[in-house]
PDB file of C-alpha atoms and ligand atoms in Angstrom:
ATOM      1  CA  UNK A  26      10.761   3.769 -43.845  1.00 54.00           C
ATOM      2  CA  UNK A  27       8.203   6.270 -42.604  1.00 62.00           C
ATOM      3  CA  UNK A  28       7.389   5.978 -38.926  1.00 73.00           C
ATOM      4  CA  UNK A  29       3.692   5.502 -38.115  1.00 80.00           C
ATOM      5  CA  UNK A  30       2.649   7.317 -34.935  1.00 93.00           C
ATOM      6  CA  UNK A  31       0.860   4.894 -32.602  1.00 97.00           C
ATOM      7  CA  UNK A  32      -2.138   5.949 -30.505  1.00 98.00           C
ATOM      8  CA  UNK A  33      -3.775   4.076 -27.627  1.00 98.00           C
ATOM      9  CA  UNK A  34      -7.555   4.216 -27.981  1.00 98.00           C
ATOM     10  CA  UNK A  35      -9.917   2.349 -25.657  1.00 97.00           C
ATOM     11  CA  UNK A  36      -7.752  -0.713 -25.137  1.00 96.00           C
ATOM     12  CA  UNK A  37      -6.055  -0.967 -28.541  1.00 97.00           C
ATOM     13  CA  UNK A  38      -2.998   0.580 -30.118  1.00 97.00           C
ATOM     14  CA  UNK A  39      -3.809   1.866 -33.589  1.00 97.00           C
ATOM     15  CA  UNK A  40      -2.094   4.085 -36.174  1.00 96.00           C
ATOM     16  CA  UNK A  41      -2.912   7.776 -35.569  1.00 95.00           C
ATOM     17  CA  UNK A  42      -4.972   7.949 -38.789  1.00 95.00           C
ATOM     18  CA  UNK A  43      -7.312   5.241 -37.427  1.00 96.00           C
ATOM     19  CA  UNK A  44      -7.767   6.774 -33.964  1.00 97.00           C
ATOM     20  CA  UNK A  45     -11.261   8.163 -34.524  1.00 96.00           C
ATOM     21  CA  UNK A  46     -13.800   9.237 -31.933  1.00 97.00           C
ATOM     22  CA  UNK A  47     -17.556   9.867 -32.203  1.00 96.00           C
ATOM     23  CA  UNK A  48     -18.670  13.373 -33.176  1.00 97.00           C
ATOM     24  CA  UNK A  49     -20.995  13.490 -30.150  1.00 97.00           C
ATOM     25  CA  UNK A  50     -18.207  12.827 -27.620  1.00 98.00           C
ATOM     26  CA  UNK A  51     -19.067  15.137 -24.701  1.00 98.00           C
ATOM     27  CA  UNK A  52     -15.398  15.759 -24.006  1.00 98.00           C
ATOM     28  CA  UNK A  53     -15.233  17.368 -27.426  1.00 97.00           C
ATOM     29  CA  UNK A  54     -18.552  19.214 -27.218  1.00 97.00           C
ATOM     30  CA  UNK A  55     -18.367  20.511 -23.647  1.00 97.00           C
ATOM     31  CA  UNK A  56     -14.836  19.961 -22.399  1.00 97.00           C
ATOM     32  CA  UNK A  57     -16.199  17.219 -20.128  1.00 97.00           C
ATOM     33  CA  UNK A  58     -13.088  15.253 -19.310  1.00 98.00           C
ATOM     34  CA  UNK A  59      -9.675  15.191 -17.690  1.00 98.00           C
ATOM     35  CA  UNK A  60      -6.132  14.640 -18.877  1.00 98.00           C
ATOM     36  CA  UNK A  61      -2.626  13.953 -17.657  1.00 98.00           C
ATOM     37  CA  UNK A  62       0.700  14.736 -19.268  1.00 98.00           C
ATOM     38  CA  UNK A  63       3.838  12.900 -18.213  1.00 98.00           C
ATOM     39  CA  UNK A  64       7.291  11.886 -19.369  1.00 98.00           C
ATOM     40  CA  UNK A  65       8.364   8.332 -20.109  1.00 97.00           C
ATOM     41  CA  UNK A  66      12.043   7.449 -20.065  1.00 97.00           C
ATOM     42  CA  UNK A  67      12.665   4.014 -21.602  1.00 95.00           C
ATOM     43  CA  UNK A  68       8.901   3.473 -21.400  1.00 94.00           C
ATOM     44  CA  UNK A  69       8.702   4.118 -17.639  1.00 96.00           C
ATOM     45  CA  UNK A  70       6.783   6.980 -16.024  1.00 97.00           C
ATOM     46  CA  UNK A  71       7.831   8.553 -12.709  1.00 98.00           C
ATOM     47  CA  UNK A  72       4.985   8.641 -10.148  1.00 98.00           C
ATOM     48  CA  UNK A  73       2.468   7.213 -12.620  1.00 98.00           C
ATOM     49  CA  UNK A  74       0.366   6.090  -9.643  1.00 97.00           C
ATOM     50  CA  UNK A  75      -0.006   9.739  -8.580  1.00 98.00           C
ATOM     51  CA  UNK A  76      -1.019  10.817 -12.085  1.00 98.00           C
ATOM     52  CA  UNK A  77      -3.565   8.016 -12.149  1.00 98.00           C
ATOM     53  CA  UNK A  78      -4.945   9.021  -8.732  1.00 98.00           C
ATOM     54  CA  UNK A  79      -5.386  12.629  -9.922  1.00 98.00           C
ATOM     55  CA  UNK A  80      -7.118  11.382 -13.080  1.00 98.00           C
ATOM     56  CA  UNK A  81      -9.458   9.289 -10.951  1.00 98.00           C
ATOM     57  CA  UNK A  82     -10.263  12.231  -8.649  1.00 97.00           C
ATOM     58  CA  UNK A  83     -11.077  14.399 -11.664  1.00 98.00           C
ATOM     59  CA  UNK A  84     -13.201  11.698 -13.296  1.00 98.00           C
ATOM     60  CA  UNK A  85     -15.157  11.219 -10.062  1.00 98.00           C
ATOM     61  CA  UNK A  86     -15.776  14.979  -9.788  1.00 97.00           C
ATOM     62  CA  UNK A  87     -17.062  15.085 -13.378  1.00 97.00           C
ATOM     63  CA  UNK A  88     -18.951  11.804 -12.993  1.00 97.00           C
ATOM     64  CA  UNK A  89     -17.336   9.971 -15.899  1.00 97.00           C
ATOM     65  CA  UNK A  90     -16.162   6.347 -15.725  1.00 98.00           C
ATOM     66  CA  UNK A  91     -12.459   5.381 -15.721  1.00 98.00           C
ATOM     67  CA  UNK A  92     -12.275   2.326 -18.035  1.00 96.00           C
ATOM     68  CA  UNK A  93      -8.568   1.700 -17.453  1.00 96.00           C
ATOM     69  CA  UNK A  94      -6.526   0.469 -14.480  1.00 97.00           C
ATOM     70  CA  UNK A  95      -2.996   1.391 -13.456  1.00 97.00           C
ATOM     71  CA  UNK A  96      -1.573  -1.865 -14.894  1.00 97.00           C
ATOM     72  CA  UNK A  97      -3.072  -1.280 -18.331  1.00 97.00           C
ATOM     73  CA  UNK A  98      -1.951   2.336 -18.226  1.00 97.00           C
ATOM     74  CA  UNK A  99       1.614   1.278 -17.494  1.00 97.00           C
ATOM     75  CA  UNK A 100       1.480  -1.271 -20.323  1.00 97.00           C
ATOM     76  CA  UNK A 101       0.046   1.267 -22.791  1.00 98.00           C
ATOM     77  CA  UNK A 102       2.789   3.813 -21.985  1.00 98.00           C
ATOM     78  CA  UNK A 103       5.502   1.178 -22.463  1.00 97.00           C
ATOM     79  CA  UNK A 104       3.946  -0.125 -25.701  1.00 97.00           C
ATOM     80  CA  UNK A 105       3.623   3.359 -27.211  1.00 98.00           C
ATOM     81  CA  UNK A 106       7.245   4.150 -26.305  1.00 97.00           C
ATOM     82  CA  UNK A 107       8.426   0.886 -27.847  1.00 96.00           C
ATOM     83  CA  UNK A 108       6.425   1.185 -31.060  1.00 96.00           C
ATOM     84  CA  UNK A 109       7.400   4.807 -31.616  1.00 96.00           C
ATOM     85  CA  UNK A 110      11.035   4.040 -30.636  1.00 95.00           C
ATOM     86  CA  UNK A 111      11.030   7.063 -28.337  1.00 96.00           C
ATOM     87  CA  UNK A 112      13.398   6.614 -25.396  1.00 95.00           C
ATOM     88  CA  UNK A 113      12.462   9.968 -23.957  1.00 97.00           C
ATOM     89  CA  UNK A 114       8.830  10.730 -24.630  1.00 97.00           C
ATOM     90  CA  UNK A 115       6.016  13.035 -23.655  1.00 98.00           C
ATOM     91  CA  UNK A 116       2.730  11.193 -23.207  1.00 98.00           C
ATOM     92  CA  UNK A 117      -0.749  12.559 -22.900  1.00 98.00           C
ATOM     93  CA  UNK A 118      -3.598  10.547 -21.410  1.00 98.00           C
ATOM     94  CA  UNK A 119      -7.039  11.945 -22.156  1.00 98.00           C
ATOM     95  CA  UNK A 120     -10.236  10.682 -20.562  1.00 98.00           C
ATOM     96  CA  UNK A 121     -13.210  12.294 -22.258  1.00 98.00           C
ATOM     97  CA  UNK A 122     -16.890  11.924 -21.433  1.00 98.00           C
ATOM     98  CA  UNK A 123     -18.323   9.869 -24.330  1.00 97.00           C
ATOM     99  CA  UNK A 124     -21.508  10.186 -26.373  1.00 95.00           C
ATOM    100  CA  UNK A 125     -23.568   8.474 -23.606  1.00 93.00           C
ATOM    101  CA  UNK A 126     -22.685   7.657 -20.000  1.00 93.00           C
ATOM    102  CA  UNK A 127     -19.431   6.113 -21.223  1.00 96.00           C
ATOM    103  CA  UNK A 128     -15.991   7.618 -21.676  1.00 98.00           C
ATOM    104  CA  UNK A 129     -13.233   7.561 -24.272  1.00 98.00           C
ATOM    105  CA  UNK A 130      -9.654   6.903 -23.237  1.00 98.00           C
ATOM    106  CA  UNK A 131      -6.814   8.082 -25.472  1.00 98.00           C
ATOM    107  CA  UNK A 132      -3.045   8.111 -25.022  1.00 98.00           C
ATOM    108  CA  UNK A 133      -0.733   9.865 -27.461  1.00 98.00           C
ATOM    109  CA  UNK A 134       3.043  10.117 -27.602  1.00 98.00           C
ATOM    110  CA  UNK A 135       5.662  12.448 -28.999  1.00 97.00           C
ATOM    111  CA  UNK A 136       9.325  13.238 -28.380  1.00 97.00           C
ATOM    112  CA  UNK A 137      10.072  15.112 -25.132  1.00 96.00           C
ATOM    113  CA  UNK A 138      12.049  17.850 -26.859  1.00 94.00           C
ATOM    114  CA  UNK A 139      10.293  21.011 -25.590  1.00 92.00           C
ATOM    115  CA  UNK A 140      12.887  21.805 -22.925  1.00 96.00           C
ATOM    116  CA  UNK A 141      16.458  21.956 -24.292  1.00 96.00           C
ATOM    117  CA  UNK A 142      19.394  21.820 -21.865  1.00 96.00           C
ATOM    118  CA  UNK A 143      20.234  25.467 -22.652  1.00 96.00           C
ATOM    119  CA  UNK A 144      16.924  26.524 -21.074  1.00 97.00           C
ATOM    120  CA  UNK A 145      18.029  25.014 -17.747  1.00 98.00           C
ATOM    121  CA  UNK A 146      21.484  26.568 -17.828  1.00 98.00           C
ATOM    122  CA  UNK A 147      20.215  30.030 -18.779  1.00 98.00           C
ATOM    123  CA  UNK A 148      16.831  29.907 -17.041  1.00 98.00           C
ATOM    124  CA  UNK A 149      13.338  30.593 -18.369  1.00 98.00           C
ATOM    125  CA  UNK A 150      11.338  33.819 -18.617  1.00 98.00           C
ATOM    126  CA  UNK A 151       7.673  34.546 -17.852  1.00 98.00           C
ATOM    127  CA  UNK A 152       5.079  37.256 -18.296  1.00 98.00           C
ATOM    128  CA  UNK A 153       2.150  37.903 -15.969  1.00 98.00           C
ATOM    129  CA  UNK A 154      -1.024  36.766 -17.744  1.00 98.00           C
ATOM    130  CA  UNK A 155      -3.682  39.423 -18.313  1.00 97.00           C
ATOM    131  CA  UNK A 156      -6.514  36.982 -17.455  1.00 95.00           C
ATOM    132  CA  UNK A 157      -7.088  35.870 -13.896  1.00 97.00           C
ATOM    133  CA  UNK A 158      -7.454  32.354 -12.507  1.00 97.00           C
ATOM    134  CA  UNK A 159     -10.814  31.784 -10.805  1.00 97.00           C
ATOM    135  CA  UNK A 160      -9.570  30.155  -7.617  1.00 97.00           C
ATOM    136  CA  UNK A 161     -13.166  29.752  -6.383  1.00 96.00           C
ATOM    137  CA  UNK A 162     -13.992  27.253  -9.106  1.00 94.00           C
ATOM    138  CA  UNK A 163     -13.372  23.634  -8.068  1.00 87.00           C
ATOM    139  CA  UNK A 164     -12.250  23.164 -11.686  1.00 91.00           C
ATOM    140  CA  UNK A 165      -9.099  25.151 -10.859  1.00 93.00           C
ATOM    141  CA  UNK A 166      -7.857  22.166  -8.866  1.00 93.00           C
ATOM    142  CA  UNK A 167      -8.616  19.593 -11.580  1.00 96.00           C
ATOM    143  CA  UNK A 168      -6.798  19.028 -14.833  1.00 97.00           C
ATOM    144  CA  UNK A 169      -9.840  19.183 -17.071  1.00 98.00           C
ATOM    145  CA  UNK A 170     -10.287  19.485 -20.825  1.00 97.00           C
ATOM    146  CA  UNK A 171     -11.513  23.030 -20.040  1.00 94.00           C
ATOM    147  CA  UNK A 172      -7.980  24.294 -20.601  1.00 95.00           C
ATOM    148  CA  UNK A 173      -8.582  27.497 -22.561  1.00 95.00           C
ATOM    149  CA  UNK A 174      -7.527  29.963 -19.828  1.00 95.00           C
ATOM    150  CA  UNK A 175      -4.184  28.176 -19.665  1.00 97.00           C
ATOM    151  CA  UNK A 176      -3.816  27.946 -23.426  1.00 97.00           C
ATOM    152  CA  UNK A 177      -4.536  31.650 -23.907  1.00 98.00           C
ATOM    153  CA  UNK A 178      -2.127  32.587 -21.119  1.00 98.00           C
ATOM    154  CA  UNK A 179       0.600  30.477 -22.705  1.00 98.00           C
ATOM    155  CA  UNK A 180      -0.102  32.094 -26.057  1.00 98.00           C
ATOM    156  CA  UNK A 181       0.297  35.496 -24.402  1.00 98.00           C
ATOM    157  CA  UNK A 182       3.713  34.368 -23.143  1.00 98.00           C
ATOM    158  CA  UNK A 183       4.807  33.129 -26.556  1.00 98.00           C
ATOM    159  CA  UNK A 184       3.667  36.363 -28.212  1.00 98.00           C
ATOM    160  CA  UNK A 185       5.858  38.295 -25.760  1.00 98.00           C
ATOM    161  CA  UNK A 186       8.809  35.974 -26.484  1.00 98.00           C
ATOM    162  CA  UNK A 187       8.603  34.400 -22.998  1.00 98.00           C
ATOM    163  CA  UNK A 188       8.456  30.735 -22.017  1.00 98.00           C
ATOM    164  CA  UNK A 189       5.637  30.811 -19.482  1.00 98.00           C
ATOM    165  CA  UNK A 190       2.841  33.013 -18.104  1.00 98.00           C
ATOM    166  CA  UNK A 191       2.211  33.398 -14.370  1.00 98.00           C
ATOM    167  CA  UNK A 192      -1.476  33.507 -13.463  1.00 98.00           C
ATOM    168  CA  UNK A 193      -2.798  35.601 -10.594  1.00 98.00           C
ATOM    169  CA  UNK A 194      -6.145  34.735  -9.042  1.00 98.00           C
ATOM    170  CA  UNK A 195      -9.210  37.001  -8.759  1.00 98.00           C
ATOM    171  CA  UNK A 196      -7.867  38.457  -5.492  1.00 98.00           C
ATOM    172  CA  UNK A 197      -4.506  39.256  -7.025  1.00 98.00           C
ATOM    173  CA  UNK A 198      -2.530  36.451  -5.368  1.00 98.00           C
ATOM    174  CA  UNK A 199      -0.227  34.164  -7.324  1.00 98.00           C
ATOM    175  CA  UNK A 200      -1.800  30.883  -8.482  1.00 98.00           C
ATOM    176  CA  UNK A 201       0.664  29.118 -10.814  1.00 98.00           C
ATOM    177  CA  UNK A 202       2.080  29.071 -14.336  1.00 98.00           C
ATOM    178  CA  UNK A 203      -0.127  28.311 -17.352  1.00 98.00           C
ATOM    179  CA  UNK A 204       1.237  24.753 -17.412  1.00 98.00           C
ATOM    180  CA  UNK A 205       3.383  24.586 -14.294  1.00 98.00           C
ATOM    181  CA  UNK A 206       3.512  25.171 -10.547  1.00 98.00           C
ATOM    182  CA  UNK A 207       5.655  27.920  -9.138  1.00 98.00           C
ATOM    183  CA  UNK A 208       8.090  27.937  -6.206  1.00 98.00           C
ATOM    184  CA  UNK A 209       9.874  30.857  -4.530  1.00 98.00           C
ATOM    185  CA  UNK A 210      13.181  30.649  -2.678  1.00 98.00           C
ATOM    186  CA  UNK A 211      14.359  33.113   0.001  1.00 96.00           C
ATOM    187  CA  UNK A 212      17.744  32.063   1.319  1.00 92.00           C
ATOM    188  CA  UNK A 213      17.197  28.401   2.171  1.00 88.00           C
ATOM    189  CA  UNK A 214      13.427  28.611   2.657  1.00 94.00           C
ATOM    190  CA  UNK A 215      10.933  27.664   0.003  1.00 98.00           C
ATOM    191  CA  UNK A 216       7.263  28.431  -0.589  1.00 98.00           C
ATOM    192  CA  UNK A 217       4.610  27.619  -3.180  1.00 98.00           C
ATOM    193  CA  UNK A 218       0.984  28.819  -3.603  1.00 98.00           C
ATOM    194  CA  UNK A 219      -1.796  26.777  -2.029  1.00 97.00           C
ATOM    195  CA  UNK A 220      -4.354  24.879  -4.133  1.00 97.00           C
ATOM    196  CA  UNK A 221      -6.944  27.221  -2.505  1.00 96.00           C
ATOM    197  CA  UNK A 222      -5.298  30.079  -4.340  1.00 98.00           C
ATOM    198  CA  UNK A 223      -5.862  28.354  -7.677  1.00 97.00           C
ATOM    199  CA  UNK A 224      -2.828  26.082  -8.022  1.00 98.00           C
ATOM    200  CA  UNK A 225      -3.265  22.649  -9.574  1.00 98.00           C
ATOM    201  CA  UNK A 226      -1.983  20.010  -7.121  1.00 98.00           C
ATOM    202  CA  UNK A 227       0.925  19.157  -9.431  1.00 98.00           C
ATOM    203  CA  UNK A 228       2.571  15.754  -9.253  1.00 98.00           C
ATOM    204  CA  UNK A 229       6.020  17.332  -9.678  1.00 98.00           C
ATOM    205  CA  UNK A 230       5.129  19.956  -7.050  1.00 98.00           C
ATOM    206  CA  UNK A 231       4.392  17.120  -4.622  1.00 98.00           C
ATOM    207  CA  UNK A 232       7.609  15.299  -5.591  1.00 98.00           C
ATOM    208  CA  UNK A 233       9.684  18.456  -5.057  1.00 98.00           C
ATOM    209  CA  UNK A 234       8.054  19.072  -1.644  1.00 98.00           C
ATOM    210  CA  UNK A 235       8.961  15.468  -0.681  1.00 97.00           C
ATOM    211  CA  UNK A 236      12.511  15.709  -2.047  1.00 97.00           C
ATOM    212  CA  UNK A 237      13.118  19.046  -0.318  1.00 97.00           C
ATOM    213  CA  UNK A 238      11.881  17.580   2.992  1.00 95.00           C
ATOM    214  CA  UNK A 239      14.242  14.614   2.515  1.00 94.00           C
ATOM    215  CA  UNK A 240      17.103  17.105   2.096  1.00 93.00           C
ATOM    216  CA  UNK A 241      16.089  18.944   5.288  1.00 93.00           C
ATOM    217  CA  UNK A 242      14.271  21.888   3.678  1.00 93.00           C
ATOM    218  CA  UNK A 243      10.621  22.637   4.382  1.00 90.00           C
ATOM    219  CA  UNK A 244       8.431  24.013   1.590  1.00 97.00           C
ATOM    220  CA  UNK A 245       5.622  26.133   3.000  1.00 98.00           C
ATOM    221  CA  UNK A 246       2.313  26.412   1.162  1.00 98.00           C
ATOM    222  CA  UNK A 247       1.725  30.113   1.316  1.00 97.00           C
ATOM    223  CA  UNK A 248      -0.273  32.985  -0.112  1.00 98.00           C
ATOM    224  CA  UNK A 249       2.093  34.904  -2.405  1.00 98.00           C
ATOM    225  CA  UNK A 250       1.920  38.278  -4.143  1.00 98.00           C
ATOM    226  CA  UNK A 251       3.644  39.349  -7.333  1.00 98.00           C
ATOM    227  CA  UNK A 252       5.988  41.470  -5.160  1.00 98.00           C
ATOM    228  CA  UNK A 253       6.942  38.335  -3.218  1.00 98.00           C
ATOM    229  CA  UNK A 254       8.006  36.775  -6.515  1.00 98.00           C
ATOM    230  CA  UNK A 255       9.898  39.812  -7.743  1.00 98.00           C
ATOM    231  CA  UNK A 256      11.841  40.129  -4.483  1.00 98.00           C
ATOM    232  CA  UNK A 257      12.718  36.409  -4.237  1.00 98.00           C
ATOM    233  CA  UNK A 258      16.287  35.114  -4.453  1.00 98.00           C
ATOM    234  CA  UNK A 259      15.215  32.374  -6.845  1.00 98.00           C
ATOM    235  CA  UNK A 260      12.083  31.173  -8.621  1.00 98.00           C
ATOM    236  CA  UNK A 261      11.451  27.889 -10.346  1.00 98.00           C
ATOM    237  CA  UNK A 262       8.652  26.143 -12.224  1.00 98.00           C
ATOM    238  CA  UNK A 263       7.703  22.485 -12.093  1.00 98.00           C
ATOM    239  CA  UNK A 264       5.801  20.102 -14.303  1.00 98.00           C
ATOM    240  CA  UNK A 265       6.102  16.436 -15.165  1.00 98.00           C
ATOM    241  CA  UNK A 266       7.775  17.032 -18.537  1.00 98.00           C
ATOM    242  CA  UNK A 267      10.176  19.840 -17.577  1.00 98.00           C
ATOM    243  CA  UNK A 268      10.941  18.672 -14.023  1.00 98.00           C
ATOM    244  CA  UNK A 269      12.449  21.648 -12.153  1.00 98.00           C
ATOM    245  CA  UNK A 270      12.997  24.660 -14.420  1.00 98.00           C
ATOM    246  CA  UNK A 271      14.704  27.844 -13.134  1.00 98.00           C
ATOM    247  CA  UNK A 272      12.728  31.046 -13.799  1.00 98.00           C
ATOM    248  CA  UNK A 273      15.120  33.997 -13.987  1.00 98.00           C
ATOM    249  CA  UNK A 274      13.109  36.753 -15.653  1.00 98.00           C
ATOM    250  CA  UNK A 275       9.567  37.781 -14.660  1.00 98.00           C
ATOM    251  CA  UNK A 276       7.645  40.630 -16.277  1.00 98.00           C
ATOM    252  CA  UNK A 277      10.954  41.932 -17.633  1.00 97.00           C
ATOM    253  CA  UNK A 278      12.645  42.002 -14.182  1.00 98.00           C
ATOM    254  CA  UNK A 279      15.592  39.830 -13.197  1.00 98.00           C
ATOM    255  CA  UNK A 280      15.078  37.479 -10.269  1.00 98.00           C
ATOM    256  CA  UNK A 281      18.163  37.658  -8.045  1.00 96.00           C
ATOM    257  CA  UNK A 282      21.175  38.004 -10.347  1.00 97.00           C
ATOM    258  CA  UNK A 283      19.140  36.712 -13.303  1.00 98.00           C
ATOM    259  CA  UNK A 284      20.818  33.314 -13.412  1.00 98.00           C
ATOM    260  CA  UNK A 285      19.676  29.921 -12.031  1.00 98.00           C
ATOM    261  CA  UNK A 286      20.194  29.747  -8.261  1.00 97.00           C
ATOM    262  CA  UNK A 287      21.870  27.246  -5.990  1.00 97.00           C
ATOM    263  CA  UNK A 288      18.724  25.891  -4.289  1.00 97.00           C
ATOM    264  CA  UNK A 289      16.947  25.443  -7.624  1.00 98.00           C
ATOM    265  CA  UNK A 290      19.933  23.601  -9.080  1.00 98.00           C
ATOM    266  CA  UNK A 291      20.121  21.299  -6.086  1.00 97.00           C
ATOM    267  CA  UNK A 292      16.424  20.421  -6.336  1.00 98.00           C
ATOM    268  CA  UNK A 293      16.674  20.014 -10.068  1.00 98.00           C
ATOM    269  CA  UNK A 294      19.421  17.458  -9.592  1.00 98.00           C
ATOM    270  CA  UNK A 295      17.530  15.645  -6.818  1.00 98.00           C
ATOM    271  CA  UNK A 296      14.438  15.493  -9.033  1.00 98.00           C
ATOM    272  CA  UNK A 297      16.470  14.249 -12.002  1.00 97.00           C
ATOM    273  CA  UNK A 298      18.056  11.496  -9.924  1.00 97.00           C
ATOM    274  CA  UNK A 299      14.689  10.414  -8.537  1.00 97.00           C
ATOM    275  CA  UNK A 300      12.748  10.553 -11.810  1.00 96.00           C
ATOM    276  CA  UNK A 301      15.337   9.150 -14.178  1.00 92.00           C
ATOM    277  CA  UNK A 302      16.525   6.200 -12.117  1.00 81.00           C
TER     278      UNK A 302
HETATM  279  N1  PMP B 423      -0.525  23.600 -13.422  1.00 82.12           N
HETATM  280  C1  PMP B 423      -1.081  23.416 -14.621  1.00 82.12           C
HETATM  281  C2  PMP B 423      -2.173  24.327 -15.065  1.00 82.12           C
HETATM  282  C3  PMP B 423      -0.649  22.373 -15.453  1.00 82.12           C
HETATM  283  O1  PMP B 423      -1.217  22.181 -16.637  1.00 82.12           O
HETATM  284  C4  PMP B 423       0.402  21.541 -15.013  1.00 82.12           C
HETATM  285  C5  PMP B 423       0.899  20.441 -15.902  1.00 82.12           C
HETATM  286  N2  PMP B 423       0.122  19.293 -15.716  1.00 82.12           N
HETATM  287  C6  PMP B 423       0.951  21.761 -13.751  1.00 82.12           C
HETATM  288  C7  PMP B 423       0.467  22.806 -12.975  1.00 82.12           C
HETATM  289  C8  PMP B 423       2.048  20.869 -13.202  1.00 82.12           C
HETATM  290  O2  PMP B 423       1.521  19.615 -12.869  1.00 82.12           O
HETATM  291  P1  PMP B 423       2.383  18.263 -12.966  1.00 82.12           P
HETATM  292  O3  PMP B 423       3.562  18.458 -12.078  1.00 82.12           O
HETATM  293  O4  PMP B 423       1.454  17.232 -12.482  1.00 82.12           O
HETATM  294  O5  PMP B 423       2.787  18.094 -14.402  1.00 82.12           O
END
């Protein structure tokens, strides 16, 4: 029997073919809107409250209403996972400015199969994106539907056979990955770029900072150069679908010995335990 992909649209779950939105939706016309991507294991989402808070902050900044509460969001994620029979799923919540002063709320689901286990054992690779992140734009700190810079950077990575692209800001400092935050490890100390330098305040970034602190390691928010990355002992990327992903090759150069490092592995395990329990 063919599986019908379910979509949450403004309070109802409908088959994908019936999930239609108005042609004058401002999210579509102008990129007016915000989104969240997260992973659901057995229908449950780690730190969903934090994702919802970031969505609310973005919606307030763009002046669009949030027609959904955290309870309904939780229910929609669980219902989509159940109907699609996906035990390990990637969900996307989109809140788009509507045709008037309203908004359209959509949640879609697919299998979380982008990050195979072999990628964690070998480590990922990245290029340095040719376009810069405008850290002076307040949009840099929101996860808006204006996502083209990130999309083009990721495409650049894929064309070079790499997994991710690292974005520098207009002053040449490191901002983040096209769809991830970046951490550097020197010995036992950790650092990550500041939101002021163009990093999205990632939910996984925050979780890793908390987990590291719990394990007695302080992560400093710091201004970083490309040289700082290239001379690090370890690098890793974070996002809500991948968790903690070792980055072992940057712009063709090996980071440390070119294999996933001890600190990264420890944090990866801590994050897995926290997010999968
Ligand atoms: N930066 C960008 C540009 C992203 O798209 C993402 C993914 N949402 C992240 C960082 C990581 O954020 P999170 O940990 O909330 O997934």
